[in-house]
Each structure stands twice: as structure tokens, then as C-alpha cells.
Amino acid sequence: MTYYLSRKIRIISFFLMILIVVLHANLIELSTGTSRFVQSLFTEELTRVAVPLFFLISGYLYFINCDGSKVFFLKKMRRRVRSLVIPYLLLTILGGVVLFFTKKGDSLFSLIIDSILIYPRVFYQLWFVHDLIIMSFLSPLFYWFLKKIPYLWILVCLVWLTGHYWSLLNIVNYESLFFWGMGGLIAFHFPILAEYQSVNRKGLVTSILIIWLFISFFIAYNGRPFYIHGINLLMGIYVIWGGYDIIFPLVDHNLSNINLTKYTFFLYLFHEPILTGYKKSLLTMLELNQLTSMIIYVVSPILTLCTILLVGQFAKRHTPIIYYIFTGNR
């Protein structure tokens, strides 16, 4: 992998994490009028590109340089235990404990088991890590499909676009399967797509950006048939991936001393429940209407980002062992 691609992945991943914070900041159910429309536009379409692109990048990074050997998969799985399994277990157990002491109901043991095996509590964003863990340990099977019969996965992709999707044994999300597998498909058969730079394709990127925005406005106003949403996601992925090649060189000299991308995973792990806490606090201080719901939607992600980045810098400097345990030594 080239230095340019490595840096591109790091910076885009941090940007995608910001989009996820914005996605989770919505108050659509409590909003009306223009505020509801704006939040629907961002939450239901524009920011939805983040999770699929994260999975696509993860699949590509997992399978790049994969030779299919037992040694390769064992090495990858050992790394995933440290970088994914340990953070997942620590935070899901913590979430179960928090829920047990704040709400009456299930026993502590059942809450923890449900959080680990079925769906994370409190830190619900960990469903992403849950799926990555499952797919990583099924990677030899993925390898066989993606390497030996890639056209079958292309068929899976076409089925996904129609909206006829499914969950693998109800434990892995269809979106996870589709885009993680697509990342592997690119790593094996179309690596030029990852390395390709769109710096000389400004017209094409701009045109697709306009179409992406137009369709997003249309869907936010009229609702979304899945096949349109699926195609729109693919266009959004292209816009972000190609847009980086055009925009980032123009501002690179202004960002040379800023190194926040190292906190991407920390931001992912802890943006919830901090974001929800800020939203609830602002809701208690402000009378809810169109204006205040929009203010909360804008302000709560900013407060969350600032808080977590500051805490991350402090923790990494003063409690590095704890920081690296929770972040999987990232």
C-alpha cells in the first residue's frame, strides 16, 4: 500500500467518524418543519454513506496481500482479538453494568450476555465491531468465495441493490456483509480502484456530487425506495473517495500540524452515550421548537467531538496503558 493511500484512508476514516456523530445527533422524532427536513436529509441520506464506506475500507485492509494461508489468517485473527475483541468485551460489559444500575429489569448476567452476543447496550454503536469480529473469524470462508468465485459475490451485490437483503443467521447485518465483501473483492481483483486518484476527474466527481445531492434531497422529501437509496450510497462513496483527491491537496499545507486521525477509534468507541447526554441536557435547558431542535442538532455533535478529542489526548498522555487497552493498541 502506498503512503498516499494509507494517509487517504486515515483522513477519510476520521471524516466518516464525524459523519456518524452527526447521524446519531438527530432529533427527527421531536422536530417539525424545516428542522425535520434538514435532519432527515443528513441523517437518512448524506451521513449514511459513512458506515458502508467504513466496512468497505475494513474489508479491503483485511484482505490486501492475503495469500490464503493458515499463517495469514491466524495472524490476522490474533490481531483482531487485541484490536476488536478486547475493546468490544470491555465496553459491552461496562454498558451492561451501567444499564443494570440505572434501570430495573433483567439480571446483570443476562444484560451482559445479551450485550455481548445479541446487541450492545449503552454503547450500541459497537454493533459495527460485533459484525467485524464475526466476519474476521469467518474470513477463510469469505476468502474462498471472493477469490475463487467472485462473480457470485457480484450477484450478492446486485441482490442487495434491489433491497432483497438478509442477515447471516441473524447475527451479521446485510450491510456489513455486502460492503466488507466488496472491500475484499477490490483487494483481490480490482486493486487499481483503491489506488486510482481522481485528481484529473474533477468534472466527473462534481457531476456525481450534484446527482448525489439531488437524489438525497428527493429521498428526504418523498421517502426512499431501497434501490434508489442503494445506488445513492454508492455515488456518495465515490464522491467522498474521489473528492479527497481533488480537495485535500488544496488544504494539505494548512493541516500539516493537525493530527487528530489517531483518535478516530476512540471517538467511535465513546461518542455514545456522551452525545445522548449532551442532547438530553440541552433539551432540559431549551424549550423545544424548530429553532432549538436545529440548535441542539448542530451543537451536540460539536460538544461531543471536542469533549472526546480532549479526553482522548489527556488519556493517551497520562493513562496510556488504559487508553491502549480500550482502543486495541491503536
CSV table of C-alpha atoms in Angstrom, one decimal:
chain,number,residue,atom,x,y,z
A,1,MET,CA,0.0,0.0,0.0
A,2,THR,CA,1.3,3.4,-0.9
A,3,TYR,CA,1.9,6.2,1.6
A,4,TYR,CA,-0.8,8.3,-0.3
A,5,LEU,CA,-3.4,5.6,0.1
A,6,SER,CA,-2.6,4.9,3.7
A,7,ARG,CA,-2.9,8.6,4.6
A,8,LYS,CA,-6.1,8.9,2.5
A,9,ILE,CA,-7.7,6.1,4.4
A,10,ARG,CA,-6.7,7.6,7.8
A,11,ILE,CA,-8.1,11.0,6.9
A,12,ILE,CA,-11.3,9.8,5.2
A,13,SER,CA,-11.9,7.5,8.2
A,14,PHE,CA,-11.8,10.4,10.6
A,15,PHE,CA,-14.2,12.4,8.4
A,16,LEU,CA,-16.5,9.4,8.3
A,17,MET,CA,-16.5,9.3,12.1
A,18,ILE,CA,-17.6,12.9,12.2
A,19,LEU,CA,-20.5,12.0,9.9
A,20,ILE,CA,-21.5,9.2,12.2
A,21,VAL,CA,-21.6,11.6,15.2
A,22,VAL,CA,-23.8,13.9,13.1
A,23,LEU,CA,-26.0,10.9,12.1
A,24,HIS,CA,-26.6,10.0,15.7
A,25,ALA,CA,-27.3,13.6,16.8
A,26,ASN,CA,-30.7,13.8,15.1
A,27,LEU,CA,-33.9,14.7,16.8
A,28,ILE,CA,-36.1,13.8,13.9
A,29,GLU,CA,-38.9,12.4,16.0
A,30,LEU,CA,-39.1,15.6,18.1
A,31,SER,CA,-38.7,18.0,15.2
A,32,THR,CA,-41.0,19.6,12.7
A,33,GLY,CA,-40.9,21.7,9.6
A,34,THR,CA,-37.6,22.8,8.1
A,35,SER,CA,-35.6,21.4,11.0
A,36,ARG,CA,-37.1,18.0,10.5
A,37,PHE,CA,-36.4,18.1,6.8
A,38,VAL,CA,-32.7,19.2,7.2
A,39,GLN,CA,-32.1,16.5,9.8
A,40,SER,CA,-33.8,13.9,7.6
A,41,LEU,CA,-31.6,15.0,4.7
A,42,PHE,CA,-28.4,14.5,6.7
A,43,THR,CA,-29.5,11.5,8.8
A,44,GLU,CA,-31.3,9.5,6.3
A,45,GLU,CA,-29.0,10.0,3.3
A,46,LEU,CA,-25.9,12.2,3.4
A,47,THR,CA,-24.3,10.7,6.5
A,48,ARG,CA,-25.5,7.2,5.7
A,49,VAL,CA,-22.5,6.8,3.4
A,50,ALA,CA,-20.2,6.6,6.5
A,51,VAL,CA,-20.9,3.1,7.7
A,52,PRO,CA,-20.8,1.3,4.3
A,53,LEU,CA,-17.5,3.1,3.4
A,54,PHE,CA,-16.1,2.1,6.8
A,55,PHE,CA,-16.9,-1.6,6.1
A,56,LEU,CA,-15.6,-1.4,2.5
A,57,ILE,CA,-12.3,0.1,3.8
A,58,SER,CA,-12.1,-2.6,6.5
A,59,GLY,CA,-12.7,-5.4,4.1
A,60,TYR,CA,-10.0,-4.0,1.7
A,61,LEU,CA,-7.5,-3.6,4.5
A,62,TYR,CA,-8.2,-7.1,5.8
A,63,PHE,CA,-7.7,-8.9,2.5
A,64,ILE,CA,-5.0,-6.8,0.9
A,65,ASN,CA,-1.9,-9.0,0.4
A,66,CYS,CA,-3.9,-12.1,1.5
A,67,ASP,CA,-2.3,-15.3,0.3
A,68,GLY,CA,-4.9,-17.6,1.7
A,69,SER,CA,-2.5,-19.4,4.0
A,70,LYS,CA,-3.3,-20.6,7.5
A,71,VAL,CA,-0.5,-18.4,8.8
A,72,PHE,CA,-2.1,-15.3,7.3
A,73,PHE,CA,-5.5,-15.9,8.8
A,74,LEU,CA,-4.1,-16.9,12.3
A,75,LYS,CA,-2.0,-13.7,12.3
A,76,LYS,CA,-5.0,-11.6,11.3
A,77,MET,CA,-7.3,-13.2,13.9
A,78,ARG,CA,-4.7,-12.7,16.7
A,79,ARG,CA,-4.5,-9.0,15.8
A,80,ARG,CA,-8.3,-8.8,15.8
A,81,VAL,CA,-8.5,-10.2,19.3
A,82,ARG,CA,-6.4,-7.3,20.6
A,83,SER,CA,-7.8,-4.6,18.3
A,84,LEU,CA,-11.5,-5.6,18.3
A,85,VAL,CA,-12.5,-8.4,20.7
A,86,ILE,CA,-11.0,-6.9,23.9
A,87,PRO,CA,-12.4,-3.4,23.4
A,88,TYR,CA,-15.8,-4.9,22.5
A,89,LEU,CA,-15.9,-7.1,25.6
A,90,LEU,CA,-14.8,-4.3,27.9
A,91,LEU,CA,-17.3,-1.8,26.7
A,92,THR,CA,-20.3,-4.2,26.3
A,93,ILE,CA,-19.7,-5.4,29.8
A,94,LEU,CA,-19.5,-1.8,31.0
A,95,GLY,CA,-22.7,-1.0,29.2
A,96,GLY,CA,-24.5,-3.9,30.8
A,97,VAL,CA,-23.3,-2.8,34.2
A,98,VAL,CA,-24.4,0.8,33.6
A,99,LEU,CA,-27.8,-0.3,32.4
A,100,PHE,CA,-28.3,-2.7,35.3
A,101,PHE,CA,-27.7,0.1,37.9
A,102,THR,CA,-29.8,2.7,36.0
A,103,LYS,CA,-32.8,0.6,35.0
A,104,LYS,CA,-34.7,-2.1,36.8
A,105,GLY,CA,-35.3,-5.3,34.8
A,106,ASP,CA,-33.0,-8.1,33.7
A,107,SER,CA,-30.3,-9.5,35.9
A,108,LEU,CA,-26.7,-8.2,35.4
A,109,PHE,CA,-25.6,-11.5,33.9
A,110,SER,CA,-28.4,-11.6,31.3
A,111,LEU,CA,-27.7,-8.0,30.4
A,112,ILE,CA,-24.0,-8.7,29.8
A,113,ILE,CA,-24.6,-11.9,27.8
A,114,ASP,CA,-27.3,-10.2,25.7
A,115,SER,CA,-25.0,-7.2,25.1
A,116,ILE,CA,-22.1,-9.4,24.0
A,117,LEU,CA,-24.0,-12.0,21.9
A,118,ILE,CA,-27.0,-10.2,20.6
A,119,TYR,CA,-26.9,-6.4,20.7
A,120,PRO,CA,-24.6,-4.0,22.7
A,121,ARG,CA,-26.3,-1.9,25.3
A,122,VAL,CA,-25.5,1.8,26.1
A,123,PHE,CA,-22.5,1.7,23.7
A,124,TYR,CA,-24.9,0.5,20.9
A,125,GLN,CA,-22.5,1.7,18.2
A,126,LEU,CA,-20.5,-1.4,18.9
A,127,TRP,CA,-22.7,-3.4,16.6
A,128,PHE,CA,-20.2,-2.4,13.9
A,129,VAL,CA,-17.3,-4.1,15.9
A,130,HIS,CA,-19.6,-7.1,16.6
A,131,ASP,CA,-20.0,-7.7,12.8
A,132,LEU,CA,-16.3,-7.1,12.1
A,133,ILE,CA,-15.4,-9.8,14.7
A,134,ILE,CA,-17.8,-12.3,13.2
A,135,MET,CA,-16.7,-11.7,9.6
A,136,SER,CA,-13.0,-11.7,10.6
A,137,PHE,CA,-13.3,-15.2,12.1
A,138,LEU,CA,-15.3,-16.3,9.0
A,139,SER,CA,-12.7,-14.8,6.7
A,140,PRO,CA,-11.4,-18.1,5.3
A,141,LEU,CA,-14.9,-18.7,4.0
A,142,PHE,CA,-15.0,-15.2,2.6
A,143,TYR,CA,-11.6,-15.8,1.0
A,144,TRP,CA,-12.9,-18.8,-0.8
A,145,PHE,CA,-15.9,-17.0,-2.2
A,146,LEU,CA,-14.2,-13.8,-3.1
A,147,LYS,CA,-11.1,-15.4,-4.6
A,148,LYS,CA,-12.5,-18.4,-6.2
A,149,ILE,CA,-16.0,-17.4,-7.3
A,150,PRO,CA,-16.0,-13.6,-7.3
A,151,TYR,CA,-19.0,-13.4,-9.7
A,152,LEU,CA,-21.2,-15.0,-7.0
A,153,TRP,CA,-20.4,-12.0,-4.7
A,154,ILE,CA,-21.2,-9.6,-7.6
A,155,LEU,CA,-24.6,-11.4,-7.8
A,156,VAL,CA,-25.0,-10.8,-4.0
A,157,CYS,CA,-24.2,-7.1,-4.6
A,158,LEU,CA,-27.0,-6.9,-7.3
A,159,VAL,CA,-29.4,-8.6,-4.9
A,160,TRP,CA,-28.5,-6.1,-2.2
A,161,LEU,CA,-29.2,-3.2,-4.6
A,162,THR,CA,-32.8,-4.4,-5.1
A,163,GLY,CA,-33.5,-4.3,-1.4
A,164,HIS,CA,-33.9,-8.1,-1.0
A,165,TYR,CA,-31.4,-8.4,1.8
A,166,TRP,CA,-31.0,-10.7,4.7
A,167,SER,CA,-28.9,-11.2,7.9
A,168,LEU,CA,-26.4,-14.1,8.2
A,169,LEU,CA,-28.0,-16.3,10.8
A,170,ASN,CA,-29.5,-13.0,12.2
A,171,ILE,CA,-26.1,-12.2,13.7
A,172,VAL,CA,-24.4,-10.1,10.9
A,173,ASN,CA,-26.1,-7.1,9.2
A,174,TYR,CA,-26.6,-7.3,5.5
A,175,GLU,CA,-24.8,-4.0,5.0
A,176,SER,CA,-21.8,-5.4,6.8
A,177,LEU,CA,-21.7,-8.5,4.6
A,178,PHE,CA,-22.2,-6.5,1.4
A,179,PHE,CA,-19.6,-3.8,1.8
A,180,TRP,CA,-16.9,-5.8,3.7
A,181,GLY,CA,-17.1,-8.4,1.0
A,182,MET,CA,-16.9,-5.7,-1.6
A,183,GLY,CA,-13.7,-4.4,0.0
A,184,GLY,CA,-12.3,-7.9,-0.3
A,185,LEU,CA,-13.4,-8.1,-3.9
A,186,ILE,CA,-11.5,-4.9,-4.7
A,187,ALA,CA,-8.4,-6.1,-2.8
A,188,PHE,CA,-8.3,-9.4,-4.8
A,189,HIS,CA,-9.5,-8.4,-8.3
A,190,PHE,CA,-9.6,-4.6,-8.7
A,191,PRO,CA,-6.8,-3.1,-6.5
A,192,ILE,CA,-6.4,-0.3,-9.1
A,193,LEU,CA,-9.8,1.1,-7.8
A,194,ALA,CA,-8.2,1.8,-4.4
A,195,GLU,CA,-5.0,3.2,-5.8
A,196,TYR,CA,-6.6,5.3,-8.5
A,197,GLN,CA,-6.6,9.1,-8.0
A,198,SER,CA,-9.4,11.3,-9.3
A,199,VAL,CA,-7.4,14.5,-9.4
A,200,ASN,CA,-8.0,14.8,-13.1
A,201,ARG,CA,-11.6,13.8,-12.9
A,202,LYS,CA,-13.0,17.0,-11.3
A,203,GLY,CA,-15.8,17.2,-13.8
A,204,LEU,CA,-17.0,13.6,-13.2
A,205,VAL,CA,-16.7,13.9,-9.4
A,206,THR,CA,-18.6,17.2,-9.4
A,207,SER,CA,-21.4,15.8,-11.7
A,208,ILE,CA,-21.9,12.8,-9.4
A,209,LEU,CA,-21.8,15.1,-6.4
A,210,ILE,CA,-24.7,17.1,-7.8
A,211,ILE,CA,-26.7,14.0,-8.7
A,212,TRP,CA,-26.0,12.6,-5.2
A,213,LEU,CA,-27.2,15.8,-3.5
A,214,PHE,CA,-30.3,16.0,-5.8
A,215,ILE,CA,-31.3,12.4,-5.1
A,216,SER,CA,-30.7,12.9,-1.4
A,217,PHE,CA,-33.0,15.9,-1.4
A,218,PHE,CA,-35.6,13.9,-3.3
A,219,ILE,CA,-35.5,11.0,-0.9
A,220,ALA,CA,-35.6,13.2,2.2
A,221,TYR,CA,-38.7,14.9,0.8
A,222,ASN,CA,-40.5,11.8,-0.6
A,223,GLY,CA,-39.1,8.8,1.2
A,224,ARG,CA,-36.7,6.2,-0.2
A,225,PRO,CA,-37.2,3.1,-2.3
A,226,PHE,CA,-34.3,0.9,-1.3
A,227,TYR,CA,-32.9,0.5,-4.8
A,228,ILE,CA,-32.6,4.3,-5.1
A,229,HIS,CA,-31.0,4.5,-1.7
A,230,GLY,CA,-28.5,1.8,-2.5
A,231,ILE,CA,-27.4,3.4,-5.7
A,232,ASN,CA,-27.2,6.8,-3.9
A,233,LEU,CA,-24.9,5.2,-1.3
A,234,LEU,CA,-22.6,4.0,-4.0
A,235,MET,CA,-22.5,7.5,-5.5
A,236,GLY,CA,-21.8,9.1,-2.1
A,237,ILE,CA,-18.9,6.7,-1.6
A,238,TYR,CA,-17.4,7.7,-5.0
A,239,VAL,CA,-17.8,11.4,-4.2
A,240,ILE,CA,-16.0,11.1,-0.9
A,241,TRP,CA,-13.3,8.8,-2.2
A,242,GLY,CA,-12.7,10.9,-5.4
A,243,GLY,CA,-13.3,14.2,-3.7
A,244,TYR,CA,-10.4,13.6,-1.4
A,245,ASP,CA,-8.0,13.5,-4.3
A,246,ILE,CA,-9.3,16.9,-5.5
A,247,ILE,CA,-9.8,18.8,-2.3
A,248,PHE,CA,-7.2,17.6,0.2
A,249,PRO,CA,-4.1,18.7,-1.8
A,250,LEU,CA,-5.6,22.3,-1.8
A,251,VAL,CA,-5.6,22.4,2.1
A,252,ASP,CA,-2.9,20.0,2.9
A,253,HIS,CA,-0.4,22.7,3.9
A,254,ASN,CA,-2.9,24.1,6.4
A,255,LEU,CA,-3.4,20.7,8.1
A,256,SER,CA,0.2,19.5,8.3
A,257,ASN,CA,0.3,20.2,12.1
A,258,ILE,CA,-3.1,18.7,12.9
A,259,ASN,CA,-3.0,15.0,13.8
A,260,LEU,CA,-6.5,14.1,15.0
A,261,THR,CA,-6.9,11.0,12.9
A,262,LYS,CA,-5.2,8.9,15.6
A,263,TYR,CA,-8.3,9.4,17.8
A,264,THR,CA,-10.8,8.1,15.2
A,265,PHE,CA,-11.4,4.7,17.0
A,266,PHE,CA,-11.5,6.4,20.4
A,267,LEU,CA,-14.1,8.8,19.0
A,268,TYR,CA,-16.1,5.9,17.7
A,269,LEU,CA,-16.0,4.0,21.0
A,270,PHE,CA,-17.2,6.8,23.2
A,271,HIS,CA,-19.3,9.2,21.2
A,272,GLU,CA,-22.2,7.4,22.7
A,273,PRO,CA,-23.5,7.8,25.4
A,274,ILE,CA,-21.8,11.2,25.6
A,275,LEU,CA,-23.7,12.5,22.6
A,276,THR,CA,-27.0,11.4,24.1
A,277,GLY,CA,-26.1,13.0,27.4
A,278,TYR,CA,-25.5,16.4,25.7
A,279,LYS,CA,-28.7,16.1,23.7
A,280,LYS,CA,-30.8,15.4,26.9
A,281,SER,CA,-29.1,18.2,28.8
A,282,LEU,CA,-29.8,20.7,26.0
A,283,LEU,CA,-33.4,19.5,25.8
A,284,THR,CA,-33.9,20.3,29.5
A,285,MET,CA,-32.5,23.8,29.1
A,286,LEU,CA,-34.2,24.8,25.9
A,287,GLU,CA,-37.9,24.9,25.0
A,288,LEU,CA,-38.3,22.6,22.1
A,289,ASN,CA,-39.3,24.2,18.8
A,290,GLN,CA,-38.0,24.2,15.2
A,291,LEU,CA,-35.1,26.6,16.1
A,292,THR,CA,-34.0,24.9,19.3
A,293,SER,CA,-34.2,21.4,17.8
A,294,MET,CA,-31.9,22.6,15.0
A,295,ILE,CA,-29.5,24.3,17.5
A,296,ILE,CA,-29.3,21.0,19.5
A,297,TYR,CA,-28.7,19.1,16.3
A,298,VAL,CA,-25.8,21.4,15.5
A,299,VAL,CA,-24.3,22.0,18.9
A,300,SER,CA,-24.4,18.5,20.5
A,301,PRO,CA,-22.1,16.9,17.9
A,302,ILE,CA,-19.6,19.8,18.3
A,303,LEU,CA,-19.6,19.4,22.1
A,304,THR,CA,-19.2,15.7,21.7
A,305,LEU,CA,-16.3,15.9,19.3
A,306,CYS,CA,-14.5,18.5,21.4
A,307,THR,CA,-15.0,16.5,24.7
A,308,ILE,CA,-13.9,13.2,23.3
A,309,LEU,CA,-10.9,14.6,21.5
A,310,LEU,CA,-9.7,16.4,24.6
A,311,VAL,CA,-10.3,13.4,26.8
A,312,GLY,CA,-8.5,11.2,24.3
A,313,GLN,CA,-5.5,13.4,24.3
A,314,PHE,CA,-5.4,13.5,28.1
A,315,ALA,CA,-5.9,9.8,28.4
A,316,LYS,CA,-3.2,8.9,25.9
A,317,ARG,CA,-0.7,11.2,27.6
A,318,HIS,CA,-1.5,10.4,31.3
A,319,THR,CA,-3.0,6.9,31.3
A,320,PRO,CA,-1.6,5.3,28.2
A,321,ILE,CA,-2.0,1.7,29.3
A,322,ILE,CA,-5.7,2.2,29.9
A,323,TYR,CA,-6.1,4.1,26.7
A,324,TYR,CA,-4.4,1.4,24.6
A,325,ILE,CA,-6.3,-1.4,26.2
A,326,PHE,CA,-9.6,0.2,25.4
A,327,THR,CA,-8.6,1.2,21.9
A,328,GLY,CA,-6.9,-2.1,21.0
A,329,ASN,CA,-3.4,-0.5,20.9
A,330,ARG,CA,-4.4,1.9,18.1
